[in-house]
XYZ file of C-alpha atoms in Angstrom:
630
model
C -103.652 4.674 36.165
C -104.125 1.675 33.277
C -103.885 4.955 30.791
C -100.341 5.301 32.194
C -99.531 1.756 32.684
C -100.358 0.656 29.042
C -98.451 3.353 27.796
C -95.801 2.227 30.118
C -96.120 -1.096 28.753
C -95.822 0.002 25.136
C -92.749 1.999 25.933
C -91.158 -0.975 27.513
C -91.800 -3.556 24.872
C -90.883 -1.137 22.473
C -87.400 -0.538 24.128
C -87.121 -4.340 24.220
C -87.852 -5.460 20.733
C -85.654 -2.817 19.356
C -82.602 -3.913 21.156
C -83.764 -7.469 20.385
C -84.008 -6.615 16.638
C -80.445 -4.959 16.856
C -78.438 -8.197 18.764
C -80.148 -10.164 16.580
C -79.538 -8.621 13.215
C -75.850 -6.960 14.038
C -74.412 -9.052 16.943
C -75.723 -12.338 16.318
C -76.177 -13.392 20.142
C -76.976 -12.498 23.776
C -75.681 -13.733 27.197
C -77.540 -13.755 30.493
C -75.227 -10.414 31.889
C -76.269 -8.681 28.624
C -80.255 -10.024 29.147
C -80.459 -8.419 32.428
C -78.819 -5.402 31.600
C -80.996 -4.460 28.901
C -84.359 -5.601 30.439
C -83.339 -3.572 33.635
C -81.835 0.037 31.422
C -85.495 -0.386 29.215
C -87.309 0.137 32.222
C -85.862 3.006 33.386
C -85.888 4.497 30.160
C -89.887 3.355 29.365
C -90.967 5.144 32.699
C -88.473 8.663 31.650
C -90.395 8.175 28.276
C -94.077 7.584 29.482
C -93.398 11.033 31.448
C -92.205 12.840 28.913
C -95.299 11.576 27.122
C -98.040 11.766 29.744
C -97.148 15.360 31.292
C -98.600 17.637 28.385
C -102.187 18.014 26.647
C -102.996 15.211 24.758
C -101.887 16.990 21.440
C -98.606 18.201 22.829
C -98.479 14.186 24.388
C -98.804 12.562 20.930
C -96.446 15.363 18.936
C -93.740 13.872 21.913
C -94.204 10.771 21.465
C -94.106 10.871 17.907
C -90.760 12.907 18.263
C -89.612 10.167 20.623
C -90.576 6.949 18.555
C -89.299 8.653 15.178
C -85.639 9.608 17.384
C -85.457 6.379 18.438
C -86.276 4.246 15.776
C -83.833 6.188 13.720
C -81.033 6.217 15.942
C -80.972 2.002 16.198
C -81.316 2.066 12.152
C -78.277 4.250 11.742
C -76.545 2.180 14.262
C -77.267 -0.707 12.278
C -76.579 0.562 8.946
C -72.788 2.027 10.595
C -72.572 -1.660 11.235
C -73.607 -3.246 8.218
C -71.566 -0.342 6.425
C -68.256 -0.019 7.782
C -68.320 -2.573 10.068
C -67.378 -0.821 13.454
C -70.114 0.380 16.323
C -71.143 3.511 15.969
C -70.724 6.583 18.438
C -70.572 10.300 18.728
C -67.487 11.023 17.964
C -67.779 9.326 14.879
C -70.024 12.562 13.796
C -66.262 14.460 13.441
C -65.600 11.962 10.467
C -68.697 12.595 8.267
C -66.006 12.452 5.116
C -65.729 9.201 5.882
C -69.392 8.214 4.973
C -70.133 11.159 2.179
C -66.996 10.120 0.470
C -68.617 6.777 -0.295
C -72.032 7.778 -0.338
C -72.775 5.650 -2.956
C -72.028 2.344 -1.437
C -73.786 3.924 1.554
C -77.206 3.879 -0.462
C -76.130 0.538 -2.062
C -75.975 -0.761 1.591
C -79.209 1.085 2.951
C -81.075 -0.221 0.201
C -79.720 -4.169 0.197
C -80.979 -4.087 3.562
C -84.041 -2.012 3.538
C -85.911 -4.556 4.927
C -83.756 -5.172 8.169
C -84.016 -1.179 8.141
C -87.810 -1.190 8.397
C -87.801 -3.374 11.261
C -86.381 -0.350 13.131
C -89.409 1.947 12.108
C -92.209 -0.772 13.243
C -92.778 0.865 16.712
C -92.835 3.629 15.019
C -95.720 3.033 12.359
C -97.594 1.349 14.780
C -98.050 4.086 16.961
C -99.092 6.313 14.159
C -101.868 3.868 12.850
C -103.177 2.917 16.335
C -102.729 6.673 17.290
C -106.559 7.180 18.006
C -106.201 4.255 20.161
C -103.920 5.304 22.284
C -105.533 7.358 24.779
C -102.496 9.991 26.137
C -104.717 12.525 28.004
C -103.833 12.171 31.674
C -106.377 13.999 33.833
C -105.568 13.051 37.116
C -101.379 13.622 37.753
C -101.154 12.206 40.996
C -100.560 8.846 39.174
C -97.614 10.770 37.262
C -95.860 11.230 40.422
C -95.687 7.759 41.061
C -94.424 6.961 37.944
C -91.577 9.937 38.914
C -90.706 8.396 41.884
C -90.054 5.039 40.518
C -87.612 6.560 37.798
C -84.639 6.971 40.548
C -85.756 3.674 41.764
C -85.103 2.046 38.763
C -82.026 3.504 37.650
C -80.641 2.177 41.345
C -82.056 -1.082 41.021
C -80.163 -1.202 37.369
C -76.829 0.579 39.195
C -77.227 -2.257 41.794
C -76.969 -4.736 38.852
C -73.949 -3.269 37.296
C -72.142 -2.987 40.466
C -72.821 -7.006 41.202
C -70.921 -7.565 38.112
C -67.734 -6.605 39.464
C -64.926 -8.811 38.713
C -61.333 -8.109 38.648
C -60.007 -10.386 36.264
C -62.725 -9.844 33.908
C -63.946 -6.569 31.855
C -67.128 -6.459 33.234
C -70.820 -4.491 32.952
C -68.896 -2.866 36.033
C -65.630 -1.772 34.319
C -67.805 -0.761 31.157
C -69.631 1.683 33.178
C -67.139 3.335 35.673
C -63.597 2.599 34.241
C -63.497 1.965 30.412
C -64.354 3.660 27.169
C -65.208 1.371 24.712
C -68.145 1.678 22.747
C -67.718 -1.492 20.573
C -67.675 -3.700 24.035
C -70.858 -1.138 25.425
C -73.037 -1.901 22.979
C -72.067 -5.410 22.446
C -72.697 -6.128 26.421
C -75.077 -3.457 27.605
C -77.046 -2.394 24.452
C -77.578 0.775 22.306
C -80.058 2.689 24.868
C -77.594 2.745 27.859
C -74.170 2.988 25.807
C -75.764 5.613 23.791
C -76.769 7.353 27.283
C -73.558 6.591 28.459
C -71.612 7.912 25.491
C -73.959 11.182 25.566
C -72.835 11.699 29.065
C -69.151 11.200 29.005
C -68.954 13.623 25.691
C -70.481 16.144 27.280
C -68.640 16.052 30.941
C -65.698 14.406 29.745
C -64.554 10.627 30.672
C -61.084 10.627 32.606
C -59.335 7.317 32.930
C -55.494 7.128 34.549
C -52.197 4.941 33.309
C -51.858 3.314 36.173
C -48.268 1.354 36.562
C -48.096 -2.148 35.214
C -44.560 -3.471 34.604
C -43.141 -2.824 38.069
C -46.407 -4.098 39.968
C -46.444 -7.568 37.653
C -42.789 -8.469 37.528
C -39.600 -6.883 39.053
C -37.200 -9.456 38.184
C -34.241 -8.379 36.729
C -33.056 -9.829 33.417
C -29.128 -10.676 32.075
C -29.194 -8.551 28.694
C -27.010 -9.218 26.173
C -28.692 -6.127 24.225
C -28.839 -2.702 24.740
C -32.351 -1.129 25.179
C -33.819 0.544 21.914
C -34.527 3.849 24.983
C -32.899 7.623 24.789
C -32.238 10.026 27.714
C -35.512 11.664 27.502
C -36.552 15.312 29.285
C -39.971 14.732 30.350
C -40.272 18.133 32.822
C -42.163 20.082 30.091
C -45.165 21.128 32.679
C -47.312 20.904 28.910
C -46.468 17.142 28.984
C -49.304 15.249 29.749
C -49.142 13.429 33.314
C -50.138 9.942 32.237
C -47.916 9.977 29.091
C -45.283 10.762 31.615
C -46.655 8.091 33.891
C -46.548 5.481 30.456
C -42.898 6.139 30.157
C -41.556 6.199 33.004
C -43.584 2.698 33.604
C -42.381 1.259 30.202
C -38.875 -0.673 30.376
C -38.852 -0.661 26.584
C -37.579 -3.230 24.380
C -34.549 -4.389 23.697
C -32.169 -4.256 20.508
C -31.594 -7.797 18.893
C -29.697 -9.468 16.264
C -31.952 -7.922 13.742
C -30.878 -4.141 15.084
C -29.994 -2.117 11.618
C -29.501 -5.008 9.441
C -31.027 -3.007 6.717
C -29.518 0.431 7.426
C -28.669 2.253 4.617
C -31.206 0.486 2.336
C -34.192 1.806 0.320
C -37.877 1.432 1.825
C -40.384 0.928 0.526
C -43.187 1.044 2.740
C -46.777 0.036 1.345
C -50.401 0.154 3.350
C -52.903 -1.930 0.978
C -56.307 -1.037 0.629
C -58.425 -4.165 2.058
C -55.056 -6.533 1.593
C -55.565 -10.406 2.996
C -53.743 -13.191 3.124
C -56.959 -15.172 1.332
C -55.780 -13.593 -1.563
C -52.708 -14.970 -1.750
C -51.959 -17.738 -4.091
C -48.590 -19.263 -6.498
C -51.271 -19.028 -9.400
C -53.195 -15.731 -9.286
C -50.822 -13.228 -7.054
C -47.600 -14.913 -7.642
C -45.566 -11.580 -6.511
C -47.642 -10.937 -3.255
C -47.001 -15.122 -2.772
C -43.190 -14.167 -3.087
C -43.174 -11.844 -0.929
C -45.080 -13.620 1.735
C -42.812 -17.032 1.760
C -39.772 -15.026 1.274
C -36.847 -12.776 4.074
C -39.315 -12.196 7.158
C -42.835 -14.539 7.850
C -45.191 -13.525 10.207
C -47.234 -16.616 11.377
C -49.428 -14.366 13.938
C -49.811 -11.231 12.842
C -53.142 -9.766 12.750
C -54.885 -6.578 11.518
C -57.576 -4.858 13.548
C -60.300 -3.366 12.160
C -60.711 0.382 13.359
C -63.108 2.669 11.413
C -62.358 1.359 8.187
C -58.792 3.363 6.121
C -58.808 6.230 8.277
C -58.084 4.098 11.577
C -55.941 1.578 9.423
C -53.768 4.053 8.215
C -53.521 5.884 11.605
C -51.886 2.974 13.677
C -49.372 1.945 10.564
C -48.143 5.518 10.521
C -47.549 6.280 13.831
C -47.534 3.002 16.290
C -49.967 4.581 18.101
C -53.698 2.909 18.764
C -56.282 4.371 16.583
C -59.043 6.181 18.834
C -62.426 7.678 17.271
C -62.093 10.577 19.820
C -58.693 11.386 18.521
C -58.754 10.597 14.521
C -60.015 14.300 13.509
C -56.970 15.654 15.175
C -54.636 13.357 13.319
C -56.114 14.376 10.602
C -55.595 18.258 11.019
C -52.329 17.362 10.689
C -51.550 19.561 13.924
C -49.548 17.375 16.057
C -45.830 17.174 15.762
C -44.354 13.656 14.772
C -40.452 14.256 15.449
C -40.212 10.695 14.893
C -42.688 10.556 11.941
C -41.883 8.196 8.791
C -40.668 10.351 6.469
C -38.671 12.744 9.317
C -36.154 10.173 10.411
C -35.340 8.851 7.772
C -34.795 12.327 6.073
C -32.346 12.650 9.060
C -30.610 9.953 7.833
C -29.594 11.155 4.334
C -32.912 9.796 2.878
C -34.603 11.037 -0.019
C -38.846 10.530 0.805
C -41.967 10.356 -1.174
C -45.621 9.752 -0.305
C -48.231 8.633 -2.619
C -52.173 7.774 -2.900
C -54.097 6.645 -6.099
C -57.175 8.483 -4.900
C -58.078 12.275 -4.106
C -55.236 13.183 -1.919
C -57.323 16.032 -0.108
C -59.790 13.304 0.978
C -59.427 12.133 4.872
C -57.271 15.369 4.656
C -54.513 12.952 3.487
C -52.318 16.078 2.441
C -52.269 17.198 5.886
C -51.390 14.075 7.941
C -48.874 12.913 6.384
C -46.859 15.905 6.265
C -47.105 16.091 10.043
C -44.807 12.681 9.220
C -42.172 14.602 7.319
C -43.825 14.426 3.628
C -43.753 17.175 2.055
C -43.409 15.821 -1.479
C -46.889 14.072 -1.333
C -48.385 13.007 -4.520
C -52.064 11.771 -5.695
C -55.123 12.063 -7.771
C -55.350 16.374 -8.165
C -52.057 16.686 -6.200
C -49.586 15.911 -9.212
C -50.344 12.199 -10.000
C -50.564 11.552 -13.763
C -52.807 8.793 -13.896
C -56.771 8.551 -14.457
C -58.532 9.639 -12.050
C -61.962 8.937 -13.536
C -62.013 5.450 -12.438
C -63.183 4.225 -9.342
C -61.402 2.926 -7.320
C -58.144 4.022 -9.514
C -55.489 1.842 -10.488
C -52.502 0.504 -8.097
C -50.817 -0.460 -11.095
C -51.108 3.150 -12.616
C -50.258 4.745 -9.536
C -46.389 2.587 -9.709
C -45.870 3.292 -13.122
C -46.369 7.315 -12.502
C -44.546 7.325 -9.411
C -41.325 4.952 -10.062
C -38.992 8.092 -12.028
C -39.636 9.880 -9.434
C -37.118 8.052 -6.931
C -35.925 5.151 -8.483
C -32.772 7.124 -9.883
C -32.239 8.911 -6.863
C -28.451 10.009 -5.936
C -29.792 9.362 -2.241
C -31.216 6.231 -0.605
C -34.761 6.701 -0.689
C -38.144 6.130 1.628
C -41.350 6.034 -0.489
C -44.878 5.408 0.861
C -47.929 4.383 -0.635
C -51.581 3.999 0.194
C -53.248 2.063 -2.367
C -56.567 1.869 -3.335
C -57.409 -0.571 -5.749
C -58.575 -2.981 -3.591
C -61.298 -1.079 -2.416
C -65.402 -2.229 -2.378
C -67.391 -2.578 -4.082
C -66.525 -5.966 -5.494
C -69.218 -5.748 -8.320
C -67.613 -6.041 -12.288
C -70.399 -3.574 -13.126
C -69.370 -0.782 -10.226
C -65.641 -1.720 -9.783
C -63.018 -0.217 -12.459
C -60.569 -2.528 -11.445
C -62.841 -5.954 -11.574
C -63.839 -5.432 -14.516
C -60.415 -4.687 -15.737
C -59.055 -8.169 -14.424
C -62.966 -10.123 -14.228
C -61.773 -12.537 -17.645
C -58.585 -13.435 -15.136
C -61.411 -14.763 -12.377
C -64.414 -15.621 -13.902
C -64.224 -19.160 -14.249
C -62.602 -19.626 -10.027
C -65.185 -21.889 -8.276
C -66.228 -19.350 -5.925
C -69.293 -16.621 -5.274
C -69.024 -13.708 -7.800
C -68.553 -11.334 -4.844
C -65.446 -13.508 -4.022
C -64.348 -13.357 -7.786
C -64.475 -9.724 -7.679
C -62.237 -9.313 -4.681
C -59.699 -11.382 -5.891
C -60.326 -9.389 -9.351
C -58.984 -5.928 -6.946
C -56.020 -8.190 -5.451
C -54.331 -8.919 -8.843
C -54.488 -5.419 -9.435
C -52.264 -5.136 -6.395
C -49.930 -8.072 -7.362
C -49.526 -6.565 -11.038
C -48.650 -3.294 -8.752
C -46.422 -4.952 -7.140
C -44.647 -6.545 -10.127
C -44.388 -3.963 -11.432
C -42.349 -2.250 -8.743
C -40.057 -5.035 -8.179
C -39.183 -5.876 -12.225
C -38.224 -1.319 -12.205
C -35.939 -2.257 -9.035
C -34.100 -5.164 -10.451
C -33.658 -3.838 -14.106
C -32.010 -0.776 -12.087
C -30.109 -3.951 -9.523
C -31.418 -1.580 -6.466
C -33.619 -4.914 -5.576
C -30.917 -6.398 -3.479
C -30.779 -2.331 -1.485
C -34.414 -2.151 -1.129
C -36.879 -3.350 1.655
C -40.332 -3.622 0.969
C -42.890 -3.696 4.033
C -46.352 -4.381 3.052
C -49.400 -4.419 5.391
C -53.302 -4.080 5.231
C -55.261 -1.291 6.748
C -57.715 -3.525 7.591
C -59.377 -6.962 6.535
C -61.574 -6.988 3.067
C -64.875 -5.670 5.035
C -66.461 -5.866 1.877
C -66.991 -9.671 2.367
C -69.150 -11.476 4.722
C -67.538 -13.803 7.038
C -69.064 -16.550 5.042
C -67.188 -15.363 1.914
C -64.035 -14.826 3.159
C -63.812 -18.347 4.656
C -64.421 -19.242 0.918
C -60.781 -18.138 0.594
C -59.269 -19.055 3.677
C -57.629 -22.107 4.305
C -59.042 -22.555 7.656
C -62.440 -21.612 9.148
C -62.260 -18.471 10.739
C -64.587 -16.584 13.613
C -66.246 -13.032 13.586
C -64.070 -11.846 16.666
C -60.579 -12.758 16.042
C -59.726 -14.902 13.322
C -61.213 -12.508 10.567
C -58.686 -9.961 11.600
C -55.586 -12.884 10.942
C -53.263 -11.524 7.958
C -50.046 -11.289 6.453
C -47.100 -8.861 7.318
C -44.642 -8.613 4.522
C -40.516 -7.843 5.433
C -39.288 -8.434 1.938
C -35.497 -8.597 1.304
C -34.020 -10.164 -1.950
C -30.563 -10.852 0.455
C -31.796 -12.471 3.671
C -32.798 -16.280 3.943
C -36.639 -16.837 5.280
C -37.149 -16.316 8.466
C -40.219 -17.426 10.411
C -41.352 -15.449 13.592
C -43.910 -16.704 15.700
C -44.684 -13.822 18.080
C -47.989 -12.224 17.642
C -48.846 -8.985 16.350
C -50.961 -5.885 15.108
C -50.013 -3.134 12.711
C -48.658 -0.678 15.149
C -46.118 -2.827 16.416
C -44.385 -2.260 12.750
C -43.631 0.823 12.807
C -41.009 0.004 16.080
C -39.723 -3.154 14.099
C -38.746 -1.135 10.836
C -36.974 1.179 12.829
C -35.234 -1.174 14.599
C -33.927 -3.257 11.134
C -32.751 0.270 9.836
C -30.983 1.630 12.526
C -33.644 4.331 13.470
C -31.825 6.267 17.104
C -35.909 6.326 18.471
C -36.682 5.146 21.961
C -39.466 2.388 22.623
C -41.153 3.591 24.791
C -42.665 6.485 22.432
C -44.928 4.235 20.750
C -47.750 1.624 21.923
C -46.596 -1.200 19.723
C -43.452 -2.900 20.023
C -40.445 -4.440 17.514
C -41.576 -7.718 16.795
C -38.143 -9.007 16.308
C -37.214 -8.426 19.819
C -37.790 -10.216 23.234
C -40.857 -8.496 24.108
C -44.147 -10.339 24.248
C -46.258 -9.990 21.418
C -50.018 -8.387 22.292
C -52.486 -7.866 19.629
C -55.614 -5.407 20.885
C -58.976 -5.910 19.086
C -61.396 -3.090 18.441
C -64.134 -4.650 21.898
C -60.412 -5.241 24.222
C -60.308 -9.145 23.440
C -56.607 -9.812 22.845
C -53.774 -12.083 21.745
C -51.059 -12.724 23.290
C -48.707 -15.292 22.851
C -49.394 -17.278 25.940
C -53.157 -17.327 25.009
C -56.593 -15.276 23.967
C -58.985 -13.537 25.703
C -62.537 -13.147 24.929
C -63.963 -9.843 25.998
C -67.961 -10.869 24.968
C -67.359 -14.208 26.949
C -65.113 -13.655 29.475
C -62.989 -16.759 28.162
C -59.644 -16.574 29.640
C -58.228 -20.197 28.732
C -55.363 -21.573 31.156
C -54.001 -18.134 31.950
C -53.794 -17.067 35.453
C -56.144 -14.541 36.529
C -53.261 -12.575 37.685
C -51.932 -12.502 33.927
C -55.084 -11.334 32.822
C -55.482 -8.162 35.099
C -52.607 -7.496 34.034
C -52.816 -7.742 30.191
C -55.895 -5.650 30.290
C -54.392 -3.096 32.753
C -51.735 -2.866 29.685
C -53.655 -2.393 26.819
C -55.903 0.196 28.948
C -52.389 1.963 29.198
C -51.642 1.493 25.527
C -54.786 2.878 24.654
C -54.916 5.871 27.249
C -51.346 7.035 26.091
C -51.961 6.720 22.386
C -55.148 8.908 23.284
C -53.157 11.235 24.583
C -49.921 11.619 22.695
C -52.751 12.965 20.062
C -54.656 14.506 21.798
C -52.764 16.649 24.012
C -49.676 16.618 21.417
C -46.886 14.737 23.839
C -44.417 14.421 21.136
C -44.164 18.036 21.012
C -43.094 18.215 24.674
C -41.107 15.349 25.425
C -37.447 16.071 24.157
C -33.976 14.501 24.439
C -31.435 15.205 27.163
């Protein structure tokens, strides 16, 4: 029996320190909820391990638990380095974007070996095993003790079920909510641990997770509403028996948005439509990016817009393009470039008479780039070994170079035209001796009073600005300037930087959960006076709000964002379901709700549940393709 209880033991702390290791190095804290949930999951999962390691011949016993420890220890160490890496929680279905990792392998290793140190702390249980391995006594000869230990396996799973279930709160997303009602596996690991979200994302991939749109708007308010505007809906056909019930549910739920003063105020006008590579607001200043400053103070300001961060370009990209929340489960379909998009980018405004044209500094096949974005209607696309004449040797390539190549192409046009670009000059690592483009600008920022790292990031945003330039000198020497829109936004915050070094450049202090994602959204017209808007907002509300300014026929309720220029209230969604609105914040990790009502709150997160469940499946299950108008 003390054979099987000191292995137990050694299991347990085991368990224990590894978790503690994790929330130390990658979340930074623990609460009491999050305490007792991992203390009570490592014991169930020591006694399943001290079985699994106790059952056999001592060989076979120490060849398991080797295989155990070395599974383990590895799996919290790639967790950690997913982290430290692209700064997002890792999970399985992040195993169907591989590219995303082996495209930058190299600042992979650069990463894995900068914090080799915090890696070996991972592989401790592990070597310790292995050097005390004579030690450890793992030959069991009487079994009668081992079916104790198997009995008190279902007995402590309950006990920890029993736990969970306490939790239950409605207003709150609780340990309950994690476990029975939402998929999030930023939130799971960050308030339950790796061992049971791990087990818990194991288990839903392989028998499926199944979560309803339940209806929101008509339970929360039913007042009616005097509208001076028409709604931005159509007469949709929603009996395809292919259509997806809850995307049916979602519409049919939705009352839309309505049109507003701003409704086609720039129809008939070029767009130019940009999504920067690691863009921020920090970078923006009279002196150093006097075109992005322009930009920013000029036509349309967005005080409280925000960028979540979702796997890094990929997810970035994905809600810009298609006002749709970015899921993990559903990225590799985007990028097959399956689904139909009948209200895709480039698509409507091709219905409109436009000319269109794509284009990406970087390997175009990469992310399957080529593919997605026809899906939106491009079919002209252009980049580095699809047609782009620039260099492609560099890394990252040029924005500037990119402009220059790309300008004939449309700028002359006999049509009004729509031309997109992903940039990529902004891109880690912000090093002058790894970076093409910092060492290119590093004379501009080597004498700034801030960290080198800092330097170097500003170094990639000039690059941008120059871009940018550019673009806009081309446009006025042609006098299209005054018939062109440009629309600027970041795919994500400069990840690159540490918290720390990014509140070098901001003009405030900001936090790790919401604050960091705080950024500028640029509606640039040469003809329209400044006008500030206050209502929050996240990338996929844009797409909505440029369709609405050009006079796009699309209905509202076909997206997840909304038009920020209209009456709706703005809602920004972060990556663990904390959120903005613009009657207050709510902290998912602390449960902080502020002076809004609990009733507010249900229903806010009952919303963005919705937003997030429909956007799932308008991928997924390919709802566009179905749903048609009357």
């Amino acid at each position: 029996m003390k054979k099987i209880l000191k292995i137990n033991i050694i299991n347990l702390i085991t368990l224990l320190y590894l978790e503690l290791t994790y929330g130390l190095l990658v979340i930074g804290s623990f609460n009491h909820e999050q305490i007792f949930s991992i203390i009570l999951y490592s014991i169930f999962i020591s006694l399943v391990m001290t079985i699994l390691m106790t059952v056999w011949h001592e060989k076979v016993n120490k060849i398991v638990s080797y295989i155990i420890y070395s599974i383990i220890c590895f799996w919290y160490a790639l967790e950690a380095v997913f982290k430290m890496f692209l700064q997002t929680y890792f999970s399985l279905d992040c195993f169907k974007l591989t590219d995303q990792a082996m495209g930058f392998a190299g600042e992979t290793i650069k990463v894995i070996v900068t914090n080799l140190p915090y890696i070996i702390l991972f592989f401790i249980p592990l070597i310790i095993i292995i050097i005390l391995r004579k030690k450890i006594n793992r030959n069991i000869d009487n079994k009668k003790y081992l079916l104790a230990y198997i009995v008190l396996i279902p007995l402590s799973f309950f006990t920890y079920k029993l736990y969970i279930n306490s939790t239950k709160d409605k207003e709150n997303i609780t340990l309950y909510d994690l476990y029975y009602n939402v998929d999030n596996v930023a939130l799971n690991i960050q308030k339950m641990g790796i061992m049971s979200s791990t087990i818990l994302d194991i288990k839903r991939t392989i028998f499926g997770f199944d979560t309803k749109v339940v209806e929101v708007y008509k339970e929360y308010n039913n007042k009616e509403e005097l509208n001076v505007f028409e709604k931005n809906i159509l007469d949709l056909d929603l009996s395809d028996p292919k259509l997806n019930k809850d995307i049916k549910t979602y519409i049919e739920d939705n009352p839309g948005t309505l049109k507003n003063e701003y409704t086609s105020l720039f129809e008939g006008k070029n767009l130019i439509f940009v999504v920067a590579e690691s863009f921020s607001e920090i970078a923006i200043s009279e002196e150093l990016t006097p075109t992005l400053y322009k930009l920013t103070h000029n036509s349309f300001t967005f005080d409280n817009f925000y960028v979540p961060y979702y796997l890094s370009t990929i997810g970035g990209e994905a809600q810009s393009l298609t006002g749709l929340y970015p899921n993990y489960a559903v990225l590799p379909k985007w990028k097959s470039g399956e689904n139909s998009f009948p209200y895709g980018l480039s698509t409507v405004f091709k219905e409109k008479g436009y000319n269109t044209f794509a284009y990406h500094a970087h390997d175009g096949h990469f992310q399957n780039r080529y593919k997605y974005l026809k899906s939106l209607g491009f079919d002209n696309f252009k980049a580095c070994t699809m047609g782009l004449d620039i260099d492609c040797s560099l890394w990252p390539e040029s924005d500037v170079e990119m402009i220059e190549a790309s300008l004939n192409d449309y700028i002359d046009s006999d049509k009004p035209f729509m031309t997109y670009y992903m940039t990529v000059s902004g891109h880690l690592d912000y090093d002058k001796d790894a970076n093409s483009i910092v060492s290119k600008n590093w004379n501009i920022v080597k004498d700034l009073k801030y960290s080198d790292k800092v330097k170097s990031y500003l170094a990639t945003q000039i690059e941008l600005d120059k871009a940018l330039e550019r673009l806009m000198t081309a446009l006025e020497n042609k006098k299209i300037l005054d018939d062109t829109v440009i629309v600027l936004l970041a795919d994500h915050y400069p990840y690159g930087l540490t918290l720390n070094e990014i509140n070098e450049l901001s003009s405030y202090q900001r936090d790790s959960n919401f604050e960091i994602n705080h950024n500028a959204l640029i509606v640039y017209n040469s003809t329209i006076p400044t006008t500030n808007i206050d209502k929050v907002g996240m990338p996929i509300d844009v797409l909505p709000t440029v369709y609405n300014l050009f006079g796009i026929k699309y209905d509202a309720r076909l997206f997840a964002g909304t038009d920020l220029l209209s009456n709706s209230e703005g809602l920004v969604i972060l990556d663990n379901l904390s959120w903005i609105t613009d009657q207050g914040r709510y902290n998912s990790l602390t449960s902080s709700t502020g002076n809004m009502t609990s009733e507010y709150v249900d229903h806010i997160n009952k919303l963005i549940q919705n937003k997030i469940i429909f956007s799932k499946n308008m991928l997924l299950y390919d709802g566009y393709r179905y749903i048609k108008e009357k």
